[in-house]
Coordinates of C-alpha atoms in Angstrom, one line a residue:
Chain R
X1 CA 108.2 221.1 113.5
X2 CA 110.0 219.7 116.5
X3 CA 112.2 216.9 117.8
X4 CA 110.6 214.6 120.3
X5 CA 112.3 212.7 123.1
X6 CA 110.9 209.9 125.1
X7 CA 111.9 210.9 128.6
X8 CA 111.9 207.7 130.6
X9 CA 111.7 207.8 134.3
X10 CA 112.6 205.2 136.9
X11 CA 110.5 205.4 140.1
X12 CA 109.4 209.0 139.2
X13 CA 113.0 210.2 138.6
X14 CA 114.4 210.6 135.1
X15 CA 117.3 208.4 134.2
X16 CA 120.6 210.0 133.5
X17 CA 120.3 208.7 130.0
X18 CA 117.1 210.8 129.6
X19 CA 119.2 214.0 130.2
X20 CA 121.7 212.7 127.6
X21 CA 118.9 212.3 125.0
X22 CA 117.6 215.8 125.7
X23 CA 121.1 217.3 125.4
X24 CA 121.5 215.3 122.1
X25 CA 118.1 216.4 120.8
X26 CA 119.0 220.0 121.6
X27 CA 122.1 219.8 119.4
X28 CA 120.0 218.3 116.7
X29 CA 117.5 221.0 117.0
X30 CA 120.1 223.7 116.7
X31 CA 121.3 222.3 113.3
X32 CA 117.7 221.8 112.2
X33 CA 116.4 225.2 113.5
X34 CA 113.7 223.8 115.6
X35 CA 112.8 223.0 119.2
X36 CA 112.8 220.0 121.6
X37 CA 109.7 218.5 123.0
X38 CA 109.7 215.6 125.5
X39 CA 107.1 213.2 126.4
X40 CA 107.1 211.7 129.9
X41 CA 104.8 208.8 130.8
X42 CA 104.0 207.9 134.4
X43 CA 104.1 209.5 137.8
X44 CA 106.7 212.3 137.7
X45 CA 106.5 215.5 139.7
X46 CA 106.7 219.1 138.3
X47 CA 110.1 219.7 139.9
X48 CA 111.5 216.6 138.1
X49 CA 109.7 217.5 134.8
X50 CA 111.2 221.1 135.0
X51 CA 114.7 219.4 135.0
X52 CA 114.3 218.5 131.2
X53 CA 114.4 222.3 130.6
X54 CA 118.0 222.4 132.0
X55 CA 119.2 220.2 129.2
X56 CA 117.1 222.1 126.4
X57 CA 113.5 220.8 126.3
X58 CA 111.2 223.7 125.7
X59 CA 108.0 221.7 126.1
X60 CA 107.1 218.6 128.1
X61 CA 104.0 216.5 127.4
X62 CA 103.1 214.9 130.7
X63 CA 101.1 211.7 130.4
X64 CA 99.8 210.7 133.8
X65 CA 97.3 208.1 132.7
X66 CA 97.5 205.4 135.5
X67 CA 97.0 202.6 133.0
X68 CA 100.4 203.4 131.7
X69 CA 102.3 203.1 135.0
X70 CA 103.9 199.9 133.8
X71 CA 105.3 199.4 130.4
X72 CA 102.8 198.1 127.7
X73 CA 104.5 198.2 124.3
X74 CA 101.4 198.9 122.1
X75 CA 99.9 201.7 124.3
X76 CA 103.2 203.4 124.8
X77 CA 103.6 203.4 121.1
X78 CA 100.2 204.9 120.7
X79 CA 100.9 207.6 123.2
X80 CA 104.3 208.5 121.6
X81 CA 102.9 208.4 118.0
X82 CA 100.1 210.6 119.0
X83 CA 102.6 213.1 120.7
X84 CA 104.7 213.1 117.6
X85 CA 101.7 214.0 115.5
X86 CA 100.6 216.8 117.7
X87 CA 104.2 218.2 117.9
X88 CA 104.8 217.7 114.2
X89 CA 108.0 215.9 115.2
X90 CA 110.4 215.0 112.3
X91 CA 112.9 213.1 114.6
X92 CA 112.0 211.0 117.6
X93 CA 114.7 210.1 120.0
X94 CA 114.9 207.1 122.3
X95 CA 117.6 205.4 124.5
X96 CA 119.0 202.2 123.2
X97 CA 118.0 200.4 126.4
X98 CA 115.3 197.8 127.1
X99 CA 112.4 200.3 126.9
X100 CA 113.8 202.0 123.7
X101 CA 114.3 198.6 122.0
X102 CA 110.7 197.6 123.0
X103 CA 108.9 200.8 121.7
X104 CA 111.0 202.5 119.0
X105 CA 110.5 199.8 116.3
X106 CA 106.7 199.9 116.9
X107 CA 106.7 203.7 116.7
X108 CA 108.6 203.4 113.5
X109 CA 106.0 201.3 111.8
X110 CA 103.1 203.4 113.1
X111 CA 104.7 206.6 111.7
X112 CA 106.3 205.0 108.6
X113 CA 109.5 206.3 109.9
X114 CA 113.0 204.8 109.2
X115 CA 114.8 203.7 112.3
X116 CA 118.5 204.0 113.0
X117 CA 119.2 202.1 116.3
X118 CA 122.3 202.3 118.5
X119 CA 123.4 205.6 117.0
X120 CA 126.8 207.0 118.4
X121 CA 126.6 210.6 117.6
X122 CA 125.0 213.5 115.7
X123 CA 124.3 213.1 111.9
X124 CA 127.3 213.3 109.7
X125 CA 125.1 214.9 107.1
X126 CA 121.5 216.3 107.2
X127 CA 120.9 216.1 103.4
X128 CA 120.8 213.1 102.9
X129 CA 120.3 212.3 106.6
X130 CA 123.3 210.1 107.4
X131 CA 124.1 208.8 110.8
X132 CA 126.6 206.4 112.3
X133 CA 125.5 203.3 114.2
X134 CA 127.2 200.4 115.9
X135 CA 127.1 197.0 114.1
X136 CA 128.6 193.6 114.6
X137 CA 128.5 194.2 118.4
X138 CA 130.7 197.3 118.3
X139 CA 133.3 195.5 116.1
X140 CA 132.2 197.8 113.2
X141 CA 130.3 200.9 112.5
X142 CA 127.7 201.5 109.8
X143 CA 126.8 204.7 107.9
X144 CA 123.2 204.7 107.5
X145 CA 121.0 207.0 105.4
X146 CA 117.4 207.4 106.8
X147 CA 115.2 208.3 103.8
X148 CA 111.8 208.7 105.3
X149 CA 110.3 212.3 106.3
X150 CA 110.0 211.2 110.0
X151 CA 113.0 209.6 111.5
X152 CA 113.7 207.6 114.7
X153 CA 116.9 207.4 116.5
X154 CA 117.9 205.3 119.4
X155 CA 121.0 206.6 121.0
X156 CA 123.7 204.4 122.5
X157 CA 124.4 205.0 126.2
X158 CA 127.1 207.6 126.9
X159 CA 127.5 208.2 123.2
X160 CA 126.9 212.0 123.5
X161 CA 127.1 213.1 127.2
X162 CA 125.0 215.4 129.2
X163 CA 125.1 219.1 128.3
X164 CA 123.2 221.8 130.0
X165 CA 121.2 224.2 127.7
X166 CA 119.0 226.0 130.1
X167 CA 115.5 226.7 128.8
X168 CA 112.2 226.9 130.5
X169 CA 110.2 223.8 129.9
X170 CA 106.5 224.4 129.5
X171 CA 104.7 221.4 131.0
X172 CA 101.5 220.5 129.4
X173 CA 99.1 217.7 130.4
X174 CA 98.7 215.2 127.6
X175 CA 96.0 212.5 127.4
X176 CA 96.5 210.2 124.6
X177 CA 93.6 208.3 123.2
X178 CA 93.9 204.8 124.5
X179 CA 91.0 202.3 124.9
X180 CA 91.1 199.8 127.9
X181 CA 91.0 197.0 125.2
X182 CA 94.3 198.3 123.7
X183 CA 96.1 197.2 126.9
X184 CA 97.2 193.6 126.5
X185 CA 100.0 193.0 129.1
X186 CA 99.2 192.4 132.8
X187 CA 102.0 193.0 135.2
X188 CA 101.4 190.5 137.9
X189 CA 104.5 191.2 140.0
X190 CA 107.4 193.5 140.1
X191 CA 110.7 192.5 141.7
X192 CA 113.1 195.3 141.9
X193 CA 116.5 195.1 143.3
X194 CA 116.9 198.1 145.5
X195 CA 119.9 199.8 147.1
X196 CA 122.2 198.7 144.2
X197 CA 123.6 200.7 141.4
X198 CA 122.1 199.6 138.2
X199 CA 124.7 198.2 135.8
X200 CA 123.5 200.2 132.7
X201 CA 123.4 203.4 134.8
X202 CA 126.8 203.2 136.5
X203 CA 129.5 205.5 135.8
X204 CA 132.0 202.9 137.2
X205 CA 131.8 199.2 136.8
X206 CA 133.9 196.6 138.6
X207 CA 133.9 193.3 136.7
X208 CA 135.4 189.9 137.4
X209 CA 136.2 186.9 135.3
X210 CA 137.4 183.3 135.8
X211 CA 140.7 184.6 137.1
X212 CA 138.8 185.4 140.3
X213 CA 138.9 181.6 140.9
X214 CA 135.5 181.3 142.6
X215 CA 132.5 183.1 144.0
X216 CA 134.0 183.2 147.4
X217 CA 136.6 185.7 146.1
X218 CA 134.0 188.4 145.1
X219 CA 134.2 190.3 148.4
X220 CA 137.0 192.4 147.1
X221 CA 135.1 193.2 143.9
X222 CA 132.0 194.2 146.0
X223 CA 134.1 196.3 148.4
X224 CA 135.9 198.1 145.5
X225 CA 132.4 198.8 143.9
X226 CA 131.1 200.1 147.2
X227 CA 133.8 202.6 147.8
X228 CA 133.7 203.8 144.2
X229 CA 129.9 203.9 144.0
X230 CA 130.2 201.4 141.1
X231 CA 128.1 198.6 139.9
X232 CA 129.4 195.0 139.7
X233 CA 129.5 192.8 136.6
X234 CA 131.1 189.6 135.4
X235 CA 132.2 187.8 132.3
X236 CA 130.2 185.0 130.6
X237 CA 132.0 181.9 132.1
X238 CA 131.3 183.4 135.6
X239 CA 127.5 183.7 135.0
X240 CA 127.5 180.3 133.2
X241 CA 129.3 178.7 136.2
X242 CA 126.6 180.3 138.4
X243 CA 129.3 182.2 140.5
X244 CA 127.2 185.3 139.8
X245 CA 123.7 185.9 138.4
X246 CA 123.2 186.4 134.7
X247 CA 122.0 190.0 135.3
X248 CA 125.7 190.8 135.7
X249 CA 127.0 189.2 132.5
X250 CA 128.5 191.9 130.3
X251 CA 129.4 191.0 126.7
X252 CA 128.0 190.3 123.3
X253 CA 125.0 188.2 124.5
X254 CA 124.8 189.8 127.9
X255 CA 124.6 193.5 128.8
X256 CA 126.3 196.0 126.6
X257 CA 127.6 198.9 128.7
X258 CA 129.5 202.1 128.3
X259 CA 130.6 203.4 131.7
X260 CA 133.3 206.0 132.2
X261 CA 135.5 203.5 134.0
X262 CA 135.5 199.7 133.6
X263 CA 137.7 197.5 135.8
X264 CA 138.3 193.9 134.3
X265 CA 139.8 191.6 137.0
X266 CA 140.9 188.3 135.8
X267 CA 139.0 188.6 132.5
X268 CA 141.0 187.4 129.4
X269 CA 139.0 189.6 127.1
X270 CA 137.4 187.2 124.5
X271 CA 136.1 189.0 121.5
X272 CA 132.5 188.5 122.8
X273 CA 133.3 190.2 126.1
X274 CA 135.0 193.1 124.4
X275 CA 131.9 193.6 122.3
X276 CA 130.0 194.4 125.4
X277 CA 132.5 196.7 127.1
X278 CA 134.6 198.4 124.4
X279 CA 132.6 201.6 124.5
X280 CA 133.7 202.2 128.0
X281 CA 135.6 205.6 128.2
X282 CA 138.5 204.1 130.3
X283 CA 139.3 200.3 130.7
X284 CA 141.6 199.0 133.3
X285 CA 142.7 195.4 133.1
X286 CA 144.3 193.2 135.7
X287 CA 145.4 189.8 134.5
X288 CA 148.3 187.3 135.1
X289 CA 148.7 186.6 131.4
X290 CA 150.6 189.4 129.7
X291 CA 149.3 188.2 126.3
X292 CA 145.5 188.3 127.4
X293 CA 143.6 190.2 124.7
X294 CA 142.0 192.4 127.3
X295 CA 145.2 194.5 127.3
X296 CA 144.6 195.4 123.7
X297 CA 141.3 197.0 124.7
X298 CA 142.6 198.5 127.9
X299 CA 143.9 202.0 128.7
X300 CA 145.7 200.9 131.8
X301 CA 146.9 197.4 132.7
X302 CA 148.6 195.4 135.5
X303 CA 150.0 192.1 134.7
X304 CA 149.5 190.4 137.9
X305 CA 147.2 188.4 140.1
X306 CA 143.8 190.1 140.5
X307 CA 143.3 188.6 143.9
X308 CA 146.5 190.3 145.2
X309 CA 146.0 193.6 143.4
X310 CA 142.3 194.2 144.4
X311 CA 143.1 194.7 148.3
X312 CA 146.0 197.0 147.4
X313 CA 143.7 199.0 145.0
X314 CA 141.1 199.3 147.8
X315 CA 143.6 200.6 150.2
X316 CA 145.1 203.1 147.7
X317 CA 141.6 204.4 146.7
X318 CA 140.5 204.8 150.4
X319 CA 143.7 206.8 150.9
X320 CA 142.8 209.0 147.9
X321 CA 139.3 209.5 149.0
X322 CA 140.4 210.3 152.7
X323 CA 142.6 213.3 151.3
Chain O
X1 CA 99.4 176.0 120.0
X2 CA 101.7 176.7 117.2
X3 CA 105.1 178.4 117.8
X4 CA 107.0 180.3 115.1
X5 CA 110.6 181.2 115.9
X6 CA 112.2 183.8 113.6
X7 CA 115.9 183.1 113.0
X8 CA 118.6 185.1 111.6
X9 CA 121.7 183.7 109.9
X10 CA 124.8 185.5 111.3
X11 CA 128.6 185.3 111.3
X12 CA 130.0 183.2 114.2
X13 CA 130.5 185.5 117.2
X14 CA 134.3 185.0 117.0
X15 CA 134.5 186.3 113.5
X16 CA 136.9 189.0 112.8
X17 CA 134.9 191.5 110.8
X18 CA 136.2 192.8 107.6
X19 CA 134.6 194.6 104.6
X20 CA 135.3 194.8 100.8
X21 CA 134.6 197.1 98.0
X22 CA 135.5 200.4 99.7
X23 CA 134.0 199.1 103.0
X24 CA 130.5 198.6 101.4
X25 CA 130.3 194.9 101.5
X26 CA 130.8 192.4 104.4
X27 CA 133.7 190.0 103.6
X28 CA 132.2 186.6 104.1
X29 CA 135.4 184.7 103.0
X30 CA 136.0 182.0 105.6
X31 CA 133.2 183.0 107.8
X32 CA 131.2 180.4 109.7
X33 CA 127.6 181.1 109.8
X34 CA 125.4 180.4 112.9
X35 CA 121.9 180.7 114.1
X36 CA 121.8 184.2 115.8
X37 CA 122.5 183.4 119.5
X38 CA 119.3 184.9 120.9
X39 CA 117.3 183.2 118.2
X40 CA 118.9 179.9 119.1
X41 CA 117.9 180.3 122.7
X42 CA 114.4 181.2 121.7
X43 CA 114.3 178.0 119.7
X44 CA 115.6 175.9 122.5
X45 CA 112.9 177.3 124.8
X46 CA 110.2 176.6 122.1
X47 CA 111.4 173.0 122.1
X48 CA 111.4 172.7 125.9
X49 CA 107.8 174.1 125.9
X50 CA 106.8 171.5 123.4
X51 CA 108.2 168.8 125.4
X52 CA 106.8 170.0 128.7
X53 CA 103.2 170.7 127.2
X54 CA 103.0 167.9 124.6
X55 CA 99.3 168.4 124.4
X56 CA 99.4 172.2 124.2
X57 CA 102.1 172.8 121.7
X58 CA 101.5 171.0 118.4
X59 CA 104.3 172.3 116.1
X60 CA 107.3 174.6 115.9
X61 CA 108.2 176.4 112.7
X62 CA 111.3 178.4 112.1
X63 CA 111.4 181.2 109.5
X64 CA 114.4 183.0 108.0
X65 CA 114.6 185.8 105.5
X66 CA 117.6 184.9 103.4
X67 CA 119.2 183.6 100.1
X68 CA 119.8 179.9 99.7
X69 CA 123.1 180.2 101.4
X70 CA 121.3 180.3 104.7
X71 CA 119.8 176.9 104.3
X72 CA 122.6 175.1 106.4
X73 CA 121.6 177.3 109.3
X74 CA 118.0 176.5 108.8
X75 CA 118.7 172.9 108.6
X76 CA 120.5 173.2 111.9
X77 CA 117.4 174.7 113.5
X78 CA 115.5 171.7 112.1
X79 CA 118.2 169.4 113.6
X80 CA 117.8 171.0 117.0
X81 CA 114.2 170.2 116.9
X82 CA 112.0 172.5 114.8
X83 CA 109.3 170.6 112.9
X84 CA 109.4 172.7 109.7
X85 CA 110.9 175.7 108.1
X86 CA 110.2 178.5 105.8
X87 CA 112.7 180.6 104.0
X88 CA 111.8 183.8 102.4
X89 CA 114.0 184.2 99.4
X90 CA 115.5 187.6 99.8
X91 CA 118.8 189.1 100.9
X92 CA 117.7 191.3 103.8
X93 CA 118.7 194.9 103.7
X94 CA 117.4 196.3 106.8
X95 CA 115.2 195.4 109.9
X96 CA 111.9 196.8 108.2
X97 CA 112.3 194.6 105.2
X98 CA 112.8 191.5 107.4
X99 CA 109.8 192.5 109.6
X100 CA 107.6 193.0 106.6
X101 CA 108.4 189.6 104.9
X102 CA 107.8 188.0 108.3
X103 CA 104.4 189.7 108.7
X104 CA 103.3 188.2 105.4
X105 CA 104.2 184.7 106.4
X106 CA 102.4 185.2 109.7
X107 CA 99.2 186.5 108.0
X108 CA 99.0 183.5 105.8
X109 CA 99.1 181.0 108.8
X110 CA 98.0 181.2 112.3
X111 CA 100.7 181.1 115.0
X112 CA 99.9 181.6 118.7
X113 CA 103.4 182.3 120.0
X114 CA 106.0 184.1 117.9
X115 CA 109.5 184.4 119.2
X116 CA 112.4 186.6 118.0
X117 CA 115.8 187.2 119.6
X118 CA 116.1 190.8 121.0
X119 CA 118.8 191.5 118.4
X120 CA 120.9 190.0 115.8
X121 CA 124.7 190.0 116.2
X122 CA 125.3 191.5 112.8
X123 CA 123.3 194.7 112.4
X124 CA 122.3 195.0 116.1
X125 CA 119.0 196.5 114.9
X126 CA 117.1 195.3 118.0
X127 CA 114.0 196.1 115.9
X128 CA 112.6 193.1 113.9
X129 CA 110.3 191.8 116.7
X130 CA 108.9 195.2 117.6
X131 CA 108.3 196.2 114.0
X132 CA 106.6 192.8 113.3
X133 CA 104.3 193.3 116.2
X134 CA 103.2 196.7 115.1
X135 CA 102.7 195.4 111.4
X136 CA 100.4 192.7 112.8
X137 CA 98.9 194.7 115.6
X138 CA 99.9 191.9 118.0
X139 CA 100.9 192.5 121.6
X140 CA 104.6 192.3 122.3
X141 CA 106.8 192.0 125.3
X142 CA 110.5 192.7 125.0
X143 CA 113.4 191.6 127.1
X144 CA 111.7 188.3 128.0
X145 CA 113.9 186.0 130.1
X146 CA 111.4 183.4 130.9
X147 CA 108.2 182.0 129.2
X148 CA 105.8 179.3 130.2
X149 CA 102.2 178.2 129.3
X150 CA 99.6 178.3 132.0
X151 CA 96.3 177.2 130.5
X152 CA 95.4 179.4 127.6
X153 CA 97.7 182.2 129.0
X154 CA 101.4 182.7 128.9
X155 CA 103.4 183.7 131.9
X156 CA 106.6 185.8 131.2
X157 CA 109.4 187.3 133.0
X158 CA 110.5 190.7 131.6
X159 CA 113.9 192.1 132.5
X160 CA 113.7 195.8 133.7
X161 CA 116.6 197.8 134.9
X162 CA 117.5 196.3 138.2
X163 CA 114.8 193.7 138.4
X164 CA 112.1 191.6 136.7
X165 CA 108.5 191.9 136.1
X166 CA 106.1 188.9 135.9
X167 CA 103.6 189.4 133.1
X168 CA 100.5 187.5 132.0
X169 CA 99.5 187.8 128.4
X170 CA 97.1 186.0 126.0
X171 CA 97.9 184.7 122.5
X172 CA 98.7 185.5 119.8
X173 CA 101.7 187.3 121.0
X174 CA 105.2 188.2 120.0
X175 CA 108.0 187.5 122.6
X176 CA 111.2 189.3 122.1
X177 CA 113.7 187.3 124.1
X178 CA 117.0 187.8 125.6
X179 CA 119.6 185.8 127.5
X180 CA 118.1 183.6 130.2
X181 CA 115.1 182.4 128.1
X182 CA 116.9 179.0 128.0
X183 CA 120.0 178.0 129.9
X184 CA 122.0 176.8 127.0
X185 CA 121.3 176.4 123.3
X186 CA 120.7 172.8 122.3
X187 CA 123.2 171.1 120.2
X188 CA 121.9 168.8 117.5
X189 CA 122.4 165.1 117.9
X190 CA 123.1 162.6 115.1
X191 CA 119.4 161.5 115.0
X192 CA 118.3 165.2 114.7
X193 CA 120.7 165.9 112.0
X194 CA 119.4 162.8 110.0
X195 CA 115.8 163.8 110.5
X196 CA 116.5 167.5 109.6
X197 CA 117.3 166.3 106.1
X198 CA 113.8 165.2 105.4
X199 CA 111.8 167.9 107.3
X200 CA 109.8 170.3 105.1
X201 CA 111.6 173.5 104.2
X202 CA 109.4 175.8 102.1
X203 CA 110.7 178.6 100.0
X204 CA 108.5 181.7 99.7
X205 CA 109.1 184.6 97.3
X206 CA 109.3 188.0 98.9
X207 CA 106.8 190.8 98.6
X208 CA 108.1 194.1 97.3
X209 CA 109.1 196.7 99.9
X210 CA 110.3 200.3 100.1
X211 CA 113.4 200.7 102.2
X212 CA 113.4 203.5 104.8
X213 CA 117.1 203.1 105.5
X214 CA 120.2 202.5 103.4
X215 CA 123.3 201.1 104.9
X216 CA 125.8 202.9 102.6
X217 CA 129.1 201.9 104.1
X218 CA 131.0 200.5 107.2
X219 CA 133.9 201.7 109.2
X220 CA 136.0 200.2 111.9
X221 CA 136.0 201.7 115.3
X222 CA 139.1 203.8 116.2
X223 CA 141.9 201.7 117.5
X224 CA 142.7 202.3 121.1
X225 CA 146.0 203.9 122.1
X226 CA 148.3 201.2 123.6
X227 CA 147.7 200.1 127.1
X228 CA 149.7 201.8 129.7
X229 CA 151.2 199.1 132.0
X230 CA 151.7 199.8 135.6
X231 CA 154.0 197.7 137.9
X232 CA 152.0 195.1 140.0
X233 CA 154.0 196.4 143.0
X234 CA 152.9 199.9 142.6
X235 CA 149.2 199.8 142.6
X236 CA 149.2 203.4 144.0
X237 CA 150.6 204.6 140.6
X238 CA 147.4 203.2 138.9
X239 CA 145.1 205.1 141.3
X240 CA 147.3 208.2 140.6
X241 CA 146.8 207.8 136.8
X242 CA 143.1 207.2 137.1
X243 CA 142.8 210.3 139.3
X244 CA 145.1 212.7 137.6
X245 CA 145.5 211.6 134.0
X246 CA 142.2 209.9 133.1
X247 CA 140.2 211.8 135.7
X248 CA 137.8 209.0 136.2
X249 CA 137.9 208.6 139.9

């Protein structure tokens, strides 16, 4: 028996979220008296694979098949399902991100396993296996019983945190049986934005809304993000107006994020926006309107003009960093 | 080519979410129901494809798994521009049930392009499209933000962390779409609404299914402690609080 984690990498380095998944699976394995295995697909070196041991994986199945360097939903599913069978995995853990959303449901069908997606913590009961997931775009939580023998969990970002559980990871080469005819997607071109912090990976996010008045005023947001090592985001009207690209749109129909710190400048906090950001650990709101709903979600707030506050904030943070 | 768009009937995104019966049942009193926003964008793109490739795309069907109460939402999809609709007469309990019912519909007919929204705004399962693909053994691409027809191939854009991939794929295929797939959802016009009344809406009885999951009850997220206000003339104090109290910078 084991718990299997899909350890996703980004350009050969594991994502922070991967370490969170291993930490989470380790806690599950303690309660279930079992061990954690991980499956890595792609080109990842041994030094990086060993890092999975730091968080509690005792075994790593390393798939280096070059046909799987880009994501193909069906063949990734086959690889993970074969690994789960080999490891006799009772729980398989994915991240609730684009890759997890693409593969976990397919694996669930292949293994006849119940799927709980967007889970926010460890099970509240193991018998029956009951777990809490987000519903209604974070406006409610659901208690879900997973009844099947094999269970699949996708964990919401930052729901558990990264915990070190030093173990030695035994790295094993694993070659899933995949025929060339199983691969249906051809990646023609990859356009990656480099040198920018990814919104879903960022610990700090600096976001602007209509109160920023226009795209020409984003310099302050970008500067603040740069000195904090943060990603930039925006509200829906801002991306709809074309002031910023839709990749930055956070909210119910955009990206759902959970950073440690979220700055909302000139964002009123419509319920759809809050749905995308309310899992942030700390929310700071700056808005001229004292009755803006964003203040109900915020931990700290300034009632004032974002355009005036941002430069002062930059100066104060620079001063803090200098000391 | 025939396109199938899977649509979910969900509470309007501004709905205040409440539950009844010891938090076991969603309180639908006064709730406005809409086409799930991602599904609506998928439908819009399907209509755009039909308009742009009149010879290539012959028909757009929408399918919903739901009780008769979902029919106004289905009629709206017909008013926007779908040619016909199918409703599987079942109150869906989880993603697997929905995917299984949809797979039965697709097995009975032949569709070339099947589009699903990446998630529904009620259960946020993000699962139906993926489950459906595996049930049918169809190729699937998730997080699709662009789709077009090029000969007998499809060209897609897939959103990845910090970028996009351009993907080529043959039909039949399941596209799990996200924001960006169409700019704005179409609003039905009067002619569309009138025509929708006479477009075919077929009701199909469900197949039986075992449930793997059971949504036993709901809770509300913990309310936040009240917001600590800082004087706009004392921004330094905010930095001090973030550094020493919240310890986030």
